[in-house]
Short mmCIF file of C-alpha atoms in Angstrom, two decimals:
data_model
loop_
_atom_site.label_atom_id
_atom_site.label_comp_id
_atom_site.label_asym_id
_atom_site.label_seq_id
_atom_site.Cartn_x
_atom_site.Cartn_y
_atom_site.Cartn_z
CA UNK A 1 0.00 0.00 0.00
CA UNK A 2 1.01 3.64 -0.25
CA UNK A 3 1.36 3.88 3.54
CA UNK A 4 3.62 0.81 3.61
CA UNK A 5 5.76 2.28 0.81
CA UNK A 6 6.12 5.47 2.84
CA UNK A 7 7.20 3.53 5.92
CA UNK A 8 9.76 1.56 3.91
CA UNK A 9 11.04 4.73 2.25
CA UNK A 10 11.44 6.43 5.62
CA UNK A 11 13.57 3.47 6.72
CA UNK A 12 15.78 3.67 3.63
CA UNK A 13 14.48 0.68 1.69
CA UNK A 14 12.89 2.27 -1.37
CA UNK A 15 13.43 5.14 -3.71
CA UNK A 16 10.81 7.78 -4.23
CA UNK A 17 8.26 7.24 -6.96
CA UNK A 18 6.53 10.57 -6.91
CA UNK A 19 6.44 14.05 -5.52
CA UNK A 20 4.45 13.05 -2.43
CA UNK A 21 6.56 10.07 -1.42
CA UNK A 22 8.92 10.22 1.50
CA UNK A 23 12.35 11.62 0.88
CA UNK A 24 14.82 9.16 2.32
CA UNK A 25 16.76 10.66 5.19
CA UNK A 26 19.23 7.79 5.64
CA UNK A 27 22.69 8.00 4.09
CA UNK A 28 23.48 4.27 4.07
CA UNK A 29 20.69 1.71 3.43
CA UNK A 30 22.37 -0.66 5.93
CA UNK A 31 21.33 1.84 8.59
CA UNK A 32 17.77 0.86 7.72
CA UNK A 33 18.21 -2.55 9.33
CA UNK A 34 18.94 -1.01 12.71
CA UNK A 35 16.12 1.48 12.27
CA UNK A 36 13.73 -1.32 11.37
CA UNK A 37 14.68 -3.09 14.59
CA UNK A 38 14.05 0.15 16.48
CA UNK A 39 10.69 0.56 14.73
CA UNK A 40 9.69 -2.93 15.84
CA UNK A 41 10.89 -2.17 19.37
CA UNK A 42 8.86 1.06 19.45
CA UNK A 43 5.72 -0.77 18.31
CA UNK A 44 6.24 -3.49 20.94
CA UNK A 45 6.73 -0.90 23.69
CA UNK A 46 3.67 1.08 22.59
CA UNK A 47 1.52 -2.06 22.34
CA UNK A 48 2.66 -3.10 25.82
CA UNK A 49 1.70 0.31 27.22
CA UNK A 50 5.30 1.19 28.01
CA UNK A 51 4.98 4.73 26.68
CA UNK A 52 7.88 6.29 28.55
CA UNK A 53 10.32 3.68 27.27
CA UNK A 54 9.00 4.15 23.74
CA UNK A 55 9.32 7.93 24.11
CA UNK A 56 12.98 7.55 25.12
CA UNK A 57 13.75 5.35 22.13
CA UNK A 58 11.96 7.69 19.73
CA UNK A 59 13.66 10.78 21.19
CA UNK A 60 17.07 9.18 20.62
CA UNK A 61 16.16 8.29 17.04
CA UNK A 62 14.83 11.78 16.36
CA UNK A 63 18.00 13.29 17.77
CA UNK A 64 19.91 11.44 15.04
CA UNK A 65 17.30 11.98 12.31
CA UNK A 66 14.91 14.84 13.26
CA UNK A 67 13.06 14.85 9.92
CA UNK A 68 12.20 11.14 9.92
CA UNK A 69 8.42 11.08 9.32
CA UNK A 70 7.87 7.67 10.87
CA UNK A 71 9.53 8.53 14.16
CA UNK A 72 7.82 11.94 14.26
CA UNK A 73 4.50 10.18 13.75
CA UNK A 74 5.21 7.76 16.59
CA UNK A 75 6.12 10.61 18.94
CA UNK A 76 2.95 12.44 17.97
CA UNK A 77 0.90 9.31 18.65
CA UNK A 78 2.50 8.89 22.07
CA UNK A 79 1.54 12.43 22.98
CA UNK A 80 -2.00 11.87 21.65
CA UNK A 81 -2.39 8.72 23.77
CA UNK A 82 -1.70 10.77 26.89
CA UNK A 83 -3.97 13.65 25.80
CA UNK A 84 -1.00 15.95 25.26
CA UNK A 85 -2.40 17.22 22.00
CA UNK A 86 -0.53 20.52 21.94
CA UNK A 87 2.78 18.67 22.23
CA UNK A 88 1.83 16.25 19.44
CA UNK A 89 1.16 18.95 16.85
CA UNK A 90 4.79 19.75 15.99
CA UNK A 91 5.59 16.06 15.47
CA UNK A 92 2.68 15.52 13.08
CA UNK A 93 3.57 18.73 11.24
CA UNK A 94 7.13 17.46 10.77
CA UNK A 95 5.82 14.08 9.60
CA UNK A 96 3.65 15.77 6.96
CA UNK A 97 6.48 18.10 5.90
CA UNK A 98 8.83 15.12 5.60
CA UNK A 99 6.54 13.16 3.34
CA UNK A 100 3.83 11.41 5.37
CA UNK A 101 1.29 13.17 3.21
CA UNK A 102 -1.62 10.81 3.89
CA UNK A 103 -5.11 10.94 5.34
CA UNK A 104 -4.18 9.38 8.67
CA UNK A 105 -1.36 11.82 9.43
CA UNK A 106 -3.48 14.83 8.46
CA UNK A 107 -6.37 13.47 10.52
CA UNK A 108 -4.13 12.98 13.57
CA UNK A 109 -2.79 16.52 13.20
CA UNK A 110 -6.29 17.93 12.77
CA UNK A 111 -7.57 15.99 15.80
CA UNK A 112 -4.83 17.52 17.93
CA UNK A 113 -5.75 20.97 16.62
CA UNK A 114 -9.39 20.25 17.46
CA UNK A 115 -8.47 19.39 21.05
CA UNK A 116 -6.41 22.57 21.35
CA UNK A 117 -9.47 24.47 20.09
CA UNK A 118 -7.93 25.61 16.81
CA UNK A 119 -11.18 24.68 15.10
CA UNK A 120 -10.70 26.56 11.80
CA UNK A 121 -7.29 25.02 11.11
CA UNK A 122 -8.56 21.61 12.24
CA UNK A 123 -11.45 21.85 9.78
CA UNK A 124 -9.04 22.76 6.99
CA UNK A 125 -6.79 19.77 7.69
CA UNK A 126 -9.68 17.34 8.10
CA UNK A 127 -10.65 18.55 4.62
CA UNK A 128 -7.16 17.70 3.35
CA UNK A 129 -7.39 14.25 4.95
CA UNK A 130 -10.72 13.64 3.24
CA UNK A 131 -9.36 14.82 -0.11
CA UNK A 132 -6.66 12.17 0.25
CA UNK A 133 -9.12 9.49 1.38
CA UNK A 134 -12.84 10.36 1.17
CA UNK A 135 -13.65 7.15 3.10
CA UNK A 136 -11.50 7.97 6.14
CA UNK A 137 -14.17 7.45 8.82
CA UNK A 138 -12.22 9.00 11.69
CA UNK A 139 -11.77 12.20 9.71
CA UNK A 140 -15.53 12.34 9.09
CA UNK A 141 -16.19 11.71 12.80
CA UNK A 142 -13.79 14.35 14.07
CA UNK A 143 -14.82 16.85 11.40
CA UNK A 144 -18.38 16.38 12.66
CA UNK A 145 -17.16 17.05 16.21
CA UNK A 146 -15.32 20.11 14.94
CA UNK A 147 -18.51 21.40 13.25
CA UNK A 148 -20.42 20.84 16.51
CA UNK A 149 -17.83 22.88 18.41
CA UNK A 150 -18.31 25.68 15.87
CA UNK A 151 -22.10 25.47 16.15
CA UNK A 152 -22.44 24.18 12.57
CA UNK A 153 -25.12 21.57 13.20
CA UNK A 154 -26.11 20.98 9.60
CA UNK A 155 -22.51 20.35 8.50
CA UNK A 156 -21.98 18.04 11.48
CA UNK A 157 -25.05 15.97 10.56
CA UNK A 158 -23.82 15.71 6.98
CA UNK A 159 -20.48 14.25 8.15
CA UNK A 160 -22.23 11.80 10.47
CA UNK A 161 -24.60 10.68 7.72
CA UNK A 162 -21.59 10.14 5.46
CA UNK A 163 -20.14 7.80 8.08
CA UNK A 164 -23.32 5.73 8.02
CA UNK A 165 -23.24 5.63 4.21
CA UNK A 166 -19.60 4.51 4.15
CA UNK A 167 -19.75 2.04 7.02
CA UNK A 168 -19.82 -1.56 5.87
CA UNK A 169 -21.34 -4.43 7.76
CA UNK A 170 -24.06 -4.75 10.35
CA UNK A 171 -24.89 -2.09 12.90
CA UNK A 172 -22.41 -1.99 15.74
CA UNK A 173 -21.49 0.31 18.61
CA UNK A 174 -20.02 2.89 16.23
CA UNK A 175 -23.18 2.92 14.14
CA UNK A 176 -25.34 3.32 17.23
CA UNK A 177 -23.13 6.14 18.52
CA UNK A 178 -23.33 8.00 15.20
CA UNK A 179 -27.10 7.51 14.99
CA UNK A 180 -27.56 8.75 18.56
CA UNK A 181 -25.51 11.87 17.86
CA UNK A 182 -27.55 12.59 14.71
CA UNK A 183 -30.73 12.34 16.82
CA UNK A 184 -29.23 14.67 19.44
CA UNK A 185 -28.46 17.22 16.76
CA UNK A 186 -32.04 17.08 15.46
CA UNK A 187 -33.38 18.18 18.86
#
């Protein structure tokens, strides 16, 4: 997938195929092996809930390669997990600037902006995320929340209805939550 190609490029394993692909920041592809091991270690630490250890590893990697989009993304995610949205913003911005030009990264950045109450910029970046992937459900959800915060009920309902249109499969907790919020907005 495009996201997997970006991850591999950020680790030094592929060349760039287009203007939006990641520019490789490694000088020697052999360095990619060690970075891949570190990437696996970061994921294991994050999955195990050992955020502080993961943060230390990522900080060391970023010290050596501050523009690496993958490591910036991981640091941003760590800050998001602990509701430190303001701190996460710079990391997601660096990830985007360094080539992680995808819906998920823009959505994460916009979500952090939403939580720091920068609603206009959040709306703009949710729009970018949805241009990149019109089916990105989390972007639709958080854009709806952003519209609610701005008092734009009609636009919020439109985003929520889009989620229901895009959602595959039987009704689940997400579907019920979206439907309940649409009903709330009708009142």
